[in-house]
PDB file of C-alpha atoms and ligand atoms in Angstrom:
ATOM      1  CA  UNK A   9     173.907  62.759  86.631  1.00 75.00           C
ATOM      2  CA  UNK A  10     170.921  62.074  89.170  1.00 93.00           C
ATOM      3  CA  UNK A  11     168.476  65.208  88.910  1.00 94.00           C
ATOM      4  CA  UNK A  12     168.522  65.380  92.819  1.00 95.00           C
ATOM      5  CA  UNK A  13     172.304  64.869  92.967  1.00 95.00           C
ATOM      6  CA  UNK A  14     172.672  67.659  90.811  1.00 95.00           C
ATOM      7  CA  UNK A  15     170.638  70.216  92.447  1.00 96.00           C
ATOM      8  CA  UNK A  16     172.317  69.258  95.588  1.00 96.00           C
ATOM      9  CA  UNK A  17     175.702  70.049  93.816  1.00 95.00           C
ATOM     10  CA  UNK A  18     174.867  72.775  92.913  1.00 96.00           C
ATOM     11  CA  UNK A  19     173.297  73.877  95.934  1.00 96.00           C
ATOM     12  CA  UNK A  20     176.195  73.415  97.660  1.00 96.00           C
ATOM     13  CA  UNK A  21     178.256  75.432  95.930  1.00 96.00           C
ATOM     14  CA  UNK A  22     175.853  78.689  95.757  1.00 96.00           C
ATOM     15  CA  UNK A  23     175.704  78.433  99.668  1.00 96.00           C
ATOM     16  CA  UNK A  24     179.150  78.605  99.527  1.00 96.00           C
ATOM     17  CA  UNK A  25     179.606  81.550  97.820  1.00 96.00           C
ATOM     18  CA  UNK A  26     176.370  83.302  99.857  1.00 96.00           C
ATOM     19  CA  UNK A  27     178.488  81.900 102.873  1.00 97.00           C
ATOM     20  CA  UNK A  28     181.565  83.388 102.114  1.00 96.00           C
ATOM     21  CA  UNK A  29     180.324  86.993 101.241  1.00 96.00           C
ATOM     22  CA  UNK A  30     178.183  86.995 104.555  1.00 95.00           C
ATOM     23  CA  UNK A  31     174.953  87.068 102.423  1.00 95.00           C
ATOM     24  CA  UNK A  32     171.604  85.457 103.884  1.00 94.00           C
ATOM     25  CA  UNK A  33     169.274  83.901 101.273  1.00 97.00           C
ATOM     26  CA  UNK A  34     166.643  86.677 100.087  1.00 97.00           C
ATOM     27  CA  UNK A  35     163.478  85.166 100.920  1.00 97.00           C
ATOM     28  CA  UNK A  36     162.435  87.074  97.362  1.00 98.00           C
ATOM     29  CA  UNK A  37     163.541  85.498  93.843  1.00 98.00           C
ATOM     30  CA  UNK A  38     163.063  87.192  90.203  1.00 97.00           C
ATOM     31  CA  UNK A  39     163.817  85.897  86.729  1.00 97.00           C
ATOM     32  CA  UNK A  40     164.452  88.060  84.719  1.00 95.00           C
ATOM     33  CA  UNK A  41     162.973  87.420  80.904  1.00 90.00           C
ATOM     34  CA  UNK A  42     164.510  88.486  77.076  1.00 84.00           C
ATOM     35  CA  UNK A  43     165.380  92.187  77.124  1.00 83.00           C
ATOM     36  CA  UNK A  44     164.341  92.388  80.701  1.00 87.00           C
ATOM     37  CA  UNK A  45     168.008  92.664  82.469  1.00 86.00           C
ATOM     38  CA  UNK A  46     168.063  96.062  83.042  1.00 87.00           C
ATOM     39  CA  UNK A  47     166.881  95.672  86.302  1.00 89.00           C
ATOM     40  CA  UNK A  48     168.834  94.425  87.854  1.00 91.00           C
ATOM     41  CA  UNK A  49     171.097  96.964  87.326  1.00 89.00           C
ATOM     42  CA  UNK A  50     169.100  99.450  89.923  1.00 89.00           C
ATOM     43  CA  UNK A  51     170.666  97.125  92.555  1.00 91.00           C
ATOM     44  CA  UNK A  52     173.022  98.791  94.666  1.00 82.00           C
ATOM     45  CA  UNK A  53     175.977  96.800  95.589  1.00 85.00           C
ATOM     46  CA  UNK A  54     175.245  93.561  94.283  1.00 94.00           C
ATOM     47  CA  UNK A  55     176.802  90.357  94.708  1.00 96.00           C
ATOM     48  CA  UNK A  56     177.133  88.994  91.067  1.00 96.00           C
ATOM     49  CA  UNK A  57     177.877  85.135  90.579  1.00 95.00           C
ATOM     50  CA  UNK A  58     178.099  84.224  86.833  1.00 94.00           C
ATOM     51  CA  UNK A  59     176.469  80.800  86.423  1.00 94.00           C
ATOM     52  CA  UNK A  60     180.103  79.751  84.809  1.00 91.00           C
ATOM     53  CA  UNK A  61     181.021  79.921  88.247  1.00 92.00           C
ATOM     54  CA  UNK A  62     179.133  77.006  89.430  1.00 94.00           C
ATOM     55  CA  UNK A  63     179.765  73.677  87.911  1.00 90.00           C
ATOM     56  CA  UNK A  64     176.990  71.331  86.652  1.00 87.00           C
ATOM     57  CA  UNK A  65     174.842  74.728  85.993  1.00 91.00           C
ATOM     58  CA  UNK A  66     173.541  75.005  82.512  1.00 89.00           C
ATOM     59  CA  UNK A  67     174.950  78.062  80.172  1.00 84.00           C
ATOM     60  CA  UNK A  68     172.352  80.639  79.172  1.00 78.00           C
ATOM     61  CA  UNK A  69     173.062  80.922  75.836  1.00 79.00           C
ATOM     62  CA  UNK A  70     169.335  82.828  74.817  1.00 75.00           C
ATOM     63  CA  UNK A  71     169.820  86.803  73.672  1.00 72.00           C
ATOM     64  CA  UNK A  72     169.485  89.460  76.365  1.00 67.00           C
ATOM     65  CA  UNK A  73     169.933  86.488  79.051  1.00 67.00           C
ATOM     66  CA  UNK A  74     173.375  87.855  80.727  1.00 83.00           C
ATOM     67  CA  UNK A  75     173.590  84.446  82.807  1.00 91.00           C
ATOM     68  CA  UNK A  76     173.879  85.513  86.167  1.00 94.00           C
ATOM     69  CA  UNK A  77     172.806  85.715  89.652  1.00 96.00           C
ATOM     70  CA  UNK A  78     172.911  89.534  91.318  1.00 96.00           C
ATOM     71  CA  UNK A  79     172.277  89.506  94.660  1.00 97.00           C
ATOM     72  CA  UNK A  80     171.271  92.287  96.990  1.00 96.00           C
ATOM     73  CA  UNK A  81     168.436  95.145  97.537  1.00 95.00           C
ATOM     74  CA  UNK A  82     165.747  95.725  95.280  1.00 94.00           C
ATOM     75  CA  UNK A  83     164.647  99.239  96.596  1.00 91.00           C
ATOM     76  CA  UNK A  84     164.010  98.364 100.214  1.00 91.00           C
ATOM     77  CA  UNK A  85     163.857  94.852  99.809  1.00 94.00           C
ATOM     78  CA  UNK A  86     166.961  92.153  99.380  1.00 96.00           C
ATOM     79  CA  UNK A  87     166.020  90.169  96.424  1.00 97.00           C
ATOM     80  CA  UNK A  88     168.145  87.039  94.436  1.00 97.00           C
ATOM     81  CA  UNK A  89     167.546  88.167  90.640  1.00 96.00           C
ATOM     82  CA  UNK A  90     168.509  85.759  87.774  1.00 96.00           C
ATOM     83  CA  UNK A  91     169.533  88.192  85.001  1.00 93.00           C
ATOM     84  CA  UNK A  92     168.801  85.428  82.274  1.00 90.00           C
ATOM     85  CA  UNK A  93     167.038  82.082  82.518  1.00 92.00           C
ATOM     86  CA  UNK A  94     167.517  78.529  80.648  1.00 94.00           C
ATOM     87  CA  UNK A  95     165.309  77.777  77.854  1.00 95.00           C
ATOM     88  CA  UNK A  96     164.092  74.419  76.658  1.00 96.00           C
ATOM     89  CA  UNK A  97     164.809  75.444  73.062  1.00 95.00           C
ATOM     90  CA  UNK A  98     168.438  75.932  73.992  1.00 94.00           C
ATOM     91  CA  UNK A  99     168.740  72.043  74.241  1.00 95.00           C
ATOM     92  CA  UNK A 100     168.954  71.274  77.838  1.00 95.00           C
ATOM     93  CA  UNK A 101     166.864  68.496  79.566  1.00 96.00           C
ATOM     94  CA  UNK A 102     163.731  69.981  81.085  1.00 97.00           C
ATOM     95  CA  UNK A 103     165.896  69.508  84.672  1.00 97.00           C
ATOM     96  CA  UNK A 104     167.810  71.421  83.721  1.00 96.00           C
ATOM     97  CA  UNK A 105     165.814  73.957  82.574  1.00 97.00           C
ATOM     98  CA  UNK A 106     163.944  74.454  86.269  1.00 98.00           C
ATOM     99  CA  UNK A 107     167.475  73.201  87.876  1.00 97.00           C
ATOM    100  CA  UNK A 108     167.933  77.091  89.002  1.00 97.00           C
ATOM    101  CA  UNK A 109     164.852  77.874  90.578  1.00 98.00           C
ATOM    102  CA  UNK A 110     164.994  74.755  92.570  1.00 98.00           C
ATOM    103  CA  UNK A 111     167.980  75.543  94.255  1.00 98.00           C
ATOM    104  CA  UNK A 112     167.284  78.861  94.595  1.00 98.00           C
ATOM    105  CA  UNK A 113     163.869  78.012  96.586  1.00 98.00           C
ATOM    106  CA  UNK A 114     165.921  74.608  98.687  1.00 98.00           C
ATOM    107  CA  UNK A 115     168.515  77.527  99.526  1.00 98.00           C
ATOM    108  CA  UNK A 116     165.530  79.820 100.834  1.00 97.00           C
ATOM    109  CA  UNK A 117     163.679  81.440  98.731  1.00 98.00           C
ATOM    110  CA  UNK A 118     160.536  81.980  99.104  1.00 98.00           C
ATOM    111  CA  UNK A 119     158.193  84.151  97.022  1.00 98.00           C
ATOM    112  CA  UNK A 120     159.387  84.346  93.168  1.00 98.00           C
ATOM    113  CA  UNK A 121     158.165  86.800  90.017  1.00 98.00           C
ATOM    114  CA  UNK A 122     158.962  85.018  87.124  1.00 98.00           C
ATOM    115  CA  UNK A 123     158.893  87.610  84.320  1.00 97.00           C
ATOM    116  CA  UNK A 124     159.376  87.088  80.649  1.00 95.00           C
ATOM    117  CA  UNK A 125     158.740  88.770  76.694  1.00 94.00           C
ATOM    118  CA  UNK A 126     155.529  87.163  75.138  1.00 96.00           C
ATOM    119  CA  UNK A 127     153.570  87.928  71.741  1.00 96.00           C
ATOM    120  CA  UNK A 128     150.291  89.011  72.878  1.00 97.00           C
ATOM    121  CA  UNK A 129     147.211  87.490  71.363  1.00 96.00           C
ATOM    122  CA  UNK A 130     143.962  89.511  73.227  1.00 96.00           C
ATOM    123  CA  UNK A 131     142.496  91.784  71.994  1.00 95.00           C
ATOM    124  CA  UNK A 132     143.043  95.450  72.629  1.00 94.00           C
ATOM    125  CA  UNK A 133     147.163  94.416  73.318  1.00 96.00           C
ATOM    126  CA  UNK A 134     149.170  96.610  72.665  1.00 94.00           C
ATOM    127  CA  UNK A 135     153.243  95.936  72.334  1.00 95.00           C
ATOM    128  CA  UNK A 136     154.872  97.609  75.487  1.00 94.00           C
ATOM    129  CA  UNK A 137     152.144  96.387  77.738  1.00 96.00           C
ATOM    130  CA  UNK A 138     152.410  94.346  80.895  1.00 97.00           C
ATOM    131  CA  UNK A 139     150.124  91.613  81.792  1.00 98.00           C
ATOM    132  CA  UNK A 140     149.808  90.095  85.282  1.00 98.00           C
ATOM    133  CA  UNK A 141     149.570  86.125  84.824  1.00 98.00           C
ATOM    134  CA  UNK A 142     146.647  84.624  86.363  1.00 98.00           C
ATOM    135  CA  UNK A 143     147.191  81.576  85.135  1.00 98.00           C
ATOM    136  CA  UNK A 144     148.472  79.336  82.490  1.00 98.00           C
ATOM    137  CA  UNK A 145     148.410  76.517  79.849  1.00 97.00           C
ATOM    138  CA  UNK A 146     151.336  73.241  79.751  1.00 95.00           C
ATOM    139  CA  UNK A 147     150.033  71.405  77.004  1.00 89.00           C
ATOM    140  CA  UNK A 148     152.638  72.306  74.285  1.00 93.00           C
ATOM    141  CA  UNK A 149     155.655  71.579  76.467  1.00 96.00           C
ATOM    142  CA  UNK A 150     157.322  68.366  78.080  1.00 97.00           C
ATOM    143  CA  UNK A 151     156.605  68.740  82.517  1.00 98.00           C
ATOM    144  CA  UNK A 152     159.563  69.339  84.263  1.00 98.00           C
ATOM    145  CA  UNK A 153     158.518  66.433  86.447  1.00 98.00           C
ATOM    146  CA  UNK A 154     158.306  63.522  83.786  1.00 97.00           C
ATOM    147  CA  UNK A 155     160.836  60.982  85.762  1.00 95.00           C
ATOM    148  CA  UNK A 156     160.862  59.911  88.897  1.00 95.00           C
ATOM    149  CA  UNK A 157     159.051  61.833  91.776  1.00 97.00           C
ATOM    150  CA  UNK A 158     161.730  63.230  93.761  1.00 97.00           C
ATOM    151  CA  UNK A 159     159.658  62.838  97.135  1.00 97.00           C
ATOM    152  CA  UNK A 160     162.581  65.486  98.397  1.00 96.00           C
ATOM    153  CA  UNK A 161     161.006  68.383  96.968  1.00 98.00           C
ATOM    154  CA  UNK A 162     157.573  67.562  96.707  1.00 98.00           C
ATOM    155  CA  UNK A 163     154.161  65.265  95.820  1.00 97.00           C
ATOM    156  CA  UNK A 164     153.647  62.936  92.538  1.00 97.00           C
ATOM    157  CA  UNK A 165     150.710  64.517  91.458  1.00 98.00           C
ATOM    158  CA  UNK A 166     150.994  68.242  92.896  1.00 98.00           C
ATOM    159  CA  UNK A 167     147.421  70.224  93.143  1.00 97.00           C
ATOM    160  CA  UNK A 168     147.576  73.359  90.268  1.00 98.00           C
ATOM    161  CA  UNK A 169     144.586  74.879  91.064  1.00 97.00           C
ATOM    162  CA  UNK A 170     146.222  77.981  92.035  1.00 97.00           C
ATOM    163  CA  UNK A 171     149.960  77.981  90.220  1.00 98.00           C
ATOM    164  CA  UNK A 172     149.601  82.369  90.601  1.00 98.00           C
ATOM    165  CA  UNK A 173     149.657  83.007  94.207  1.00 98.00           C
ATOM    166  CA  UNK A 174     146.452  85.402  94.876  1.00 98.00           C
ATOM    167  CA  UNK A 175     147.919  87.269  97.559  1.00 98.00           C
ATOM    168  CA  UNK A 176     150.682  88.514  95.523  1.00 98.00           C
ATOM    169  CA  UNK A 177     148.488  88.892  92.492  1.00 98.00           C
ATOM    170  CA  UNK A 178     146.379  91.452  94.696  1.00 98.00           C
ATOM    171  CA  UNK A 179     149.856  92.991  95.637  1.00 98.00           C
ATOM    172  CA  UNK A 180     150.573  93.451  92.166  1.00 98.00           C
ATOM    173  CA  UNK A 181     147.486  94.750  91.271  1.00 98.00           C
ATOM    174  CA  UNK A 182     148.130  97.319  94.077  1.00 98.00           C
ATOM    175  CA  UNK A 183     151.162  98.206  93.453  1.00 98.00           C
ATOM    176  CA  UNK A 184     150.385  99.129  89.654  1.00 98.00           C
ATOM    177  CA  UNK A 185     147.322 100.932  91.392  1.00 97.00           C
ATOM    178  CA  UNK A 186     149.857 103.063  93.708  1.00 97.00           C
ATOM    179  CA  UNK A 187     152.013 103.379  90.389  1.00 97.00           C
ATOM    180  CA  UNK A 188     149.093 104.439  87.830  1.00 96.00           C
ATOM    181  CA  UNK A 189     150.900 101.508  85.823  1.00 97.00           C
ATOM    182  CA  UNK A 190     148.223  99.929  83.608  1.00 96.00           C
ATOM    183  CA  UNK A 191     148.375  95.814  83.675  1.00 98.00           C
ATOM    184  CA  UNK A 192     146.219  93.874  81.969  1.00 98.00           C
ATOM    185  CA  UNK A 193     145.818  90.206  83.503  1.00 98.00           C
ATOM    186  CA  UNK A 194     145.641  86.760  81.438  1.00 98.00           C
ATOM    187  CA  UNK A 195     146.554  83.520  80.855  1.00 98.00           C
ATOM    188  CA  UNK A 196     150.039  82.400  79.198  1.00 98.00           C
ATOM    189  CA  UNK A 197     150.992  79.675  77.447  1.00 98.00           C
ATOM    190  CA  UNK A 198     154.398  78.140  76.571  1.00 98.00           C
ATOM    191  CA  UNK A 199     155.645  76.639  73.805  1.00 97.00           C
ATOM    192  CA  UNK A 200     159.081  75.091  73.055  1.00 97.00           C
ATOM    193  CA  UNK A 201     160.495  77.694  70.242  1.00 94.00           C
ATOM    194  CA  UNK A 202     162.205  78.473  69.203  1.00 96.00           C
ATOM    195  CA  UNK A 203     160.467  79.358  66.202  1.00 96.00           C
ATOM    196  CA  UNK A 204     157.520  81.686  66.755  1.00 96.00           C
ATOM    197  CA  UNK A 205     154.633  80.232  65.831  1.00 96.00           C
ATOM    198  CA  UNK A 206     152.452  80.872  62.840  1.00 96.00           C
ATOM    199  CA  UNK A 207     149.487  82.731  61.997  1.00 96.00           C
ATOM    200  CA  UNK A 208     146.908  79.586  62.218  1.00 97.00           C
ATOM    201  CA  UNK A 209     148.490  78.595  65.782  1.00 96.00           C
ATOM    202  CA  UNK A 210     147.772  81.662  67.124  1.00 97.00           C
ATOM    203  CA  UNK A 211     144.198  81.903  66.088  1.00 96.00           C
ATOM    204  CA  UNK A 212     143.799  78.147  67.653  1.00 96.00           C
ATOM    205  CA  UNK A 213     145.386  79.663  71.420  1.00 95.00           C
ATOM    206  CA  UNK A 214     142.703  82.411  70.654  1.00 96.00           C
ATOM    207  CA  UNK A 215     140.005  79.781  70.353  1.00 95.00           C
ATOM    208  CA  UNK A 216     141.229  78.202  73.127  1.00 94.00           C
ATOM    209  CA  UNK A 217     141.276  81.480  75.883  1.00 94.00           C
ATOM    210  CA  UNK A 218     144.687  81.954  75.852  1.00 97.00           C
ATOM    211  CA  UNK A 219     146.093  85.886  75.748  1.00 98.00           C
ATOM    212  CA  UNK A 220     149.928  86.039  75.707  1.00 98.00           C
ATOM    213  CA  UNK A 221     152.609  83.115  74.164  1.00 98.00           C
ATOM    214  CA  UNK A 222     155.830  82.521  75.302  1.00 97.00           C
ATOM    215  CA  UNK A 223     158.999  80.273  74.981  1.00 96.00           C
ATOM    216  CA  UNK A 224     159.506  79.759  79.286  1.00 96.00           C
ATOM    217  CA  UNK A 225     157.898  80.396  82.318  1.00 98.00           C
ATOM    218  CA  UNK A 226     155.566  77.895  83.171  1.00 98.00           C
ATOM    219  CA  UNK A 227     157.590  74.856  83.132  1.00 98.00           C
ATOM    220  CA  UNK A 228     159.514  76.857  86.090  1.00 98.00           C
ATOM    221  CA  UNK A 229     156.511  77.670  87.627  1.00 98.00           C
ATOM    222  CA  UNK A 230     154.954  74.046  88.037  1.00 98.00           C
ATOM    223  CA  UNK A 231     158.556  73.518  89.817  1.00 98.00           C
ATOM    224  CA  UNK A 232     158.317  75.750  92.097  1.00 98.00           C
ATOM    225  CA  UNK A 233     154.735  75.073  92.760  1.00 98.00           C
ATOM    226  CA  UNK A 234     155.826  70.957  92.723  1.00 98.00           C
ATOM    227  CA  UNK A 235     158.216  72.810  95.999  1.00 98.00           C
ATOM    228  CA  UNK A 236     154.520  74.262  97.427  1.00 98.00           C
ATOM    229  CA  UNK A 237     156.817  77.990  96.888  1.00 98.00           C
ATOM    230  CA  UNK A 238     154.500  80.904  96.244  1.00 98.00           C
ATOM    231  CA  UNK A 239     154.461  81.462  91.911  1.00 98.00           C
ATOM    232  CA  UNK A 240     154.103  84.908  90.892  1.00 98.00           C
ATOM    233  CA  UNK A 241     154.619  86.121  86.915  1.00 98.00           C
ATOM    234  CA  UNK A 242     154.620  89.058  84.864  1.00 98.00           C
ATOM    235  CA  UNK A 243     154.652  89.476  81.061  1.00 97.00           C
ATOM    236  CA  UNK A 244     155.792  92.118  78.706  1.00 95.00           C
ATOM    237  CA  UNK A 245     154.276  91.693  75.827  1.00 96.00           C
ATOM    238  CA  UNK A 246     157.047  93.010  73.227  1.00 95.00           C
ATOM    239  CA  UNK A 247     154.906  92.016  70.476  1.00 94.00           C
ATOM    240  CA  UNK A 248     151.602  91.300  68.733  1.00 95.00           C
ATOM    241  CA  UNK A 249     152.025  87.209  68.196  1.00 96.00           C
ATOM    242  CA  UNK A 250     152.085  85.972  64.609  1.00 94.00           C
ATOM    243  CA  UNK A 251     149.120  87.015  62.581  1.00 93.00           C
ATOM    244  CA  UNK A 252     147.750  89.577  64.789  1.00 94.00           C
ATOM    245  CA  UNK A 253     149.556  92.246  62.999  1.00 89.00           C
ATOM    246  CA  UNK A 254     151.030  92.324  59.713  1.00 86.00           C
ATOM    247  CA  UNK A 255     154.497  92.789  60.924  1.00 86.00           C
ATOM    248  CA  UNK A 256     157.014  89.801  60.971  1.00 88.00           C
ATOM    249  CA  UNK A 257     158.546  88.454  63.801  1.00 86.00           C
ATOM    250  CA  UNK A 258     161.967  88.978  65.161  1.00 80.00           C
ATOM    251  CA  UNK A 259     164.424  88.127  67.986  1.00 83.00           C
ATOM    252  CA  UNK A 260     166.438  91.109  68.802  1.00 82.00           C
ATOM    253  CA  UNK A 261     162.588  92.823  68.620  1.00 81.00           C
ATOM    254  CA  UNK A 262     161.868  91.374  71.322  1.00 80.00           C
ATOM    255  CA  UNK A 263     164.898  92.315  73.321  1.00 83.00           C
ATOM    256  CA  UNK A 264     164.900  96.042  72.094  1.00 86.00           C
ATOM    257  CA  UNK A 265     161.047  96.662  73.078  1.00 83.00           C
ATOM    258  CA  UNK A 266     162.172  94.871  76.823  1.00 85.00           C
ATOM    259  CA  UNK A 267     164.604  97.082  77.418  1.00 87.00           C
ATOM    260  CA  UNK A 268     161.963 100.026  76.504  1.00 89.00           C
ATOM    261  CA  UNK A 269     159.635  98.554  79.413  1.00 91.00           C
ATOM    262  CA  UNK A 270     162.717  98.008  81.599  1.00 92.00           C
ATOM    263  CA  UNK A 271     162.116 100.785  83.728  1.00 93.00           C
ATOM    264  CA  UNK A 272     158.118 100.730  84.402  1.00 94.00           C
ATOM    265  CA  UNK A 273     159.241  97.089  85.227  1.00 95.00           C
ATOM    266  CA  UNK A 274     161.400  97.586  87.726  1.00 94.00           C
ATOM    267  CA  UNK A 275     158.998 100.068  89.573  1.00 94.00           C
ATOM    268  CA  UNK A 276     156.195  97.512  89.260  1.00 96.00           C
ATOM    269  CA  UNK A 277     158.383  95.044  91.054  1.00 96.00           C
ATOM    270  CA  UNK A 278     160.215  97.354  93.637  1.00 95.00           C
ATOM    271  CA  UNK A 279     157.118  98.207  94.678  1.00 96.00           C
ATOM    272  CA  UNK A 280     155.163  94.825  94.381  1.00 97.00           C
ATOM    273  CA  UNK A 281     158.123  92.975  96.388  1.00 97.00           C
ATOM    274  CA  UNK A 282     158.313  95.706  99.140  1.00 96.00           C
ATOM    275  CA  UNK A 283     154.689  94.609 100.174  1.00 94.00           C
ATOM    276  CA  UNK A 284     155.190  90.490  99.655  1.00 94.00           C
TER     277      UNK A 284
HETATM  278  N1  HPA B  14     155.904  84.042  70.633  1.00 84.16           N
HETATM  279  C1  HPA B  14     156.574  83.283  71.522  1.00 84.16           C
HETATM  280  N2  HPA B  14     157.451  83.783  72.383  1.00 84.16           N
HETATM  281  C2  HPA B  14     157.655  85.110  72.378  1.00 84.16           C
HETATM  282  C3  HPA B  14     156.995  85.957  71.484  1.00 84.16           C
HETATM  283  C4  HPA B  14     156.067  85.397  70.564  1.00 84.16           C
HETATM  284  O1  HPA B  14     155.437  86.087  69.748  1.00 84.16           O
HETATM  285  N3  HPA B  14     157.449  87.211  71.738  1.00 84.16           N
HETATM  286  C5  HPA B  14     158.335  87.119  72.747  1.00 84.16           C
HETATM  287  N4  HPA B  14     158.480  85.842  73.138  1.00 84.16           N
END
């Protein structure tokens, strides 16, 4: 199917739903990353739609993705959360793969936090820590806007000089400040998965400046940006990436050490999106 027909299908049928409940579009919209789901659950109230509610949307299939929308307030502030995102690695075209946020943002979004589980690479990480992305690397993975431009949503060749909106950066920053939350701040960079990478890769991202790696994130993020919608991100690094400790790496890890961070998480955000 046409990307653009798609989204528009897809569109249609969220509205629908947001229609029928009496729900305006939160102008605020979080991903939720691996182990990172908890969340949502603070909402009071929510509106959940299952993405198996909404035809043409991919399946989440990734661990400690639930694959759902909740709707509603986020502390003060009414917020769209998707508890689980799509994944390259899971098979799906890269349209796919950003086919949520853009309907989210044509539907009304405005500001997102895309969060996600990394290994961390700097030094001095620790796991458990949370890093505020200031930017990031797309080198290792396919853009989401190979194809076609759709002139719809936005330019052929869209500026990146500032994916990480510094505005809410600086809210972040205060908000951790307000909090006493300590987060570090660094460059990401994705790469398909799903296998985590080796020893010898890592030490060539460390060459190369970068301080967390992750499996998502950033081809969402030029999508958005593609859309000219303000790009925030925050990482949890639930591990020290391959190499950097002796340990070896594993999946359900990386879930158990989100759900540990859950909670200083969700009063990052609550307080970060109450000031967007
Ligand atoms: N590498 C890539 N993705 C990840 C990692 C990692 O070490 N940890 C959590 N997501």
């Amino acid at each position: 199917m046409d990307v653009l027909i798609k989204i528009k299908s897809v569109e249609a049928e969220l509205k629908t739903i947001l229609d029928k409940n009496n729900i305006s579009m939160p102008e605020t919209a979080i991903v939720l990353g691996s182990g990172l789901s908890d969340v949502a659950d603070t909402i009071t109230n929510p509106l959940v739609i299952s993405y198996d509610e909404l035809a043409d949307f991919p399946v989440a299939t990734a661990p400690g993705h639930k694959g759902r929308f909740v709707i509603g307030k986020l502390g003060d502030t009414p917020v769209i959360i998707m508890q689980g995102r799509i994944h390259y690695y899971e098979g799906y075209p890269m349209t796919d793969v950003v086919l949520p946020v853009r309907v989210l943002a044509r539907l009304g979004a405005k500001n997102f936090v895309l969060t996600n589980a990394v290994g961390g690479l700097a030094d001095g990480m620790r796991e458990g820590d949370l890093m505020l992305i200031t930017d990031h690397i797309s080198t290792f993975v396919p853009s989401p806007l190979i194809g076609s431009n759709i002139d719809e949503l936005g330019l052929r060749f869209p500026d990146m000089t500032h994916v990480y909106d510094q505005e809410l950066q600086d809210t972040f920053r205060a908000a951790a400040g307000k909090l006493d939350i300590s987060l570090r701040e660094g460059v990401y960079a994705q790469f398909t998965g799903p296998q985590f990478e080796t020893p010898t890769e890592i030490q060539l991202m460390k060459n190369l400046g970068i301080d967390v790696v992750g499996m998502s994130t950033v081809v969402e993020a030029i999508a958005l940006r593609h859309m000219d919608i303000r790009v925030s991100g925050v990482s949890c690094i639930t591990n020290l990436a391959a190499g950097i400790s002796d340990e070896l790496l594993c999946g359900s890890d990386v879930v158990d050490v989100g759900k540990e961070v859950g909670p200083t998480m969700t009063a990052l955000l609550k307080e970060a999106i109450n000031n967007f």
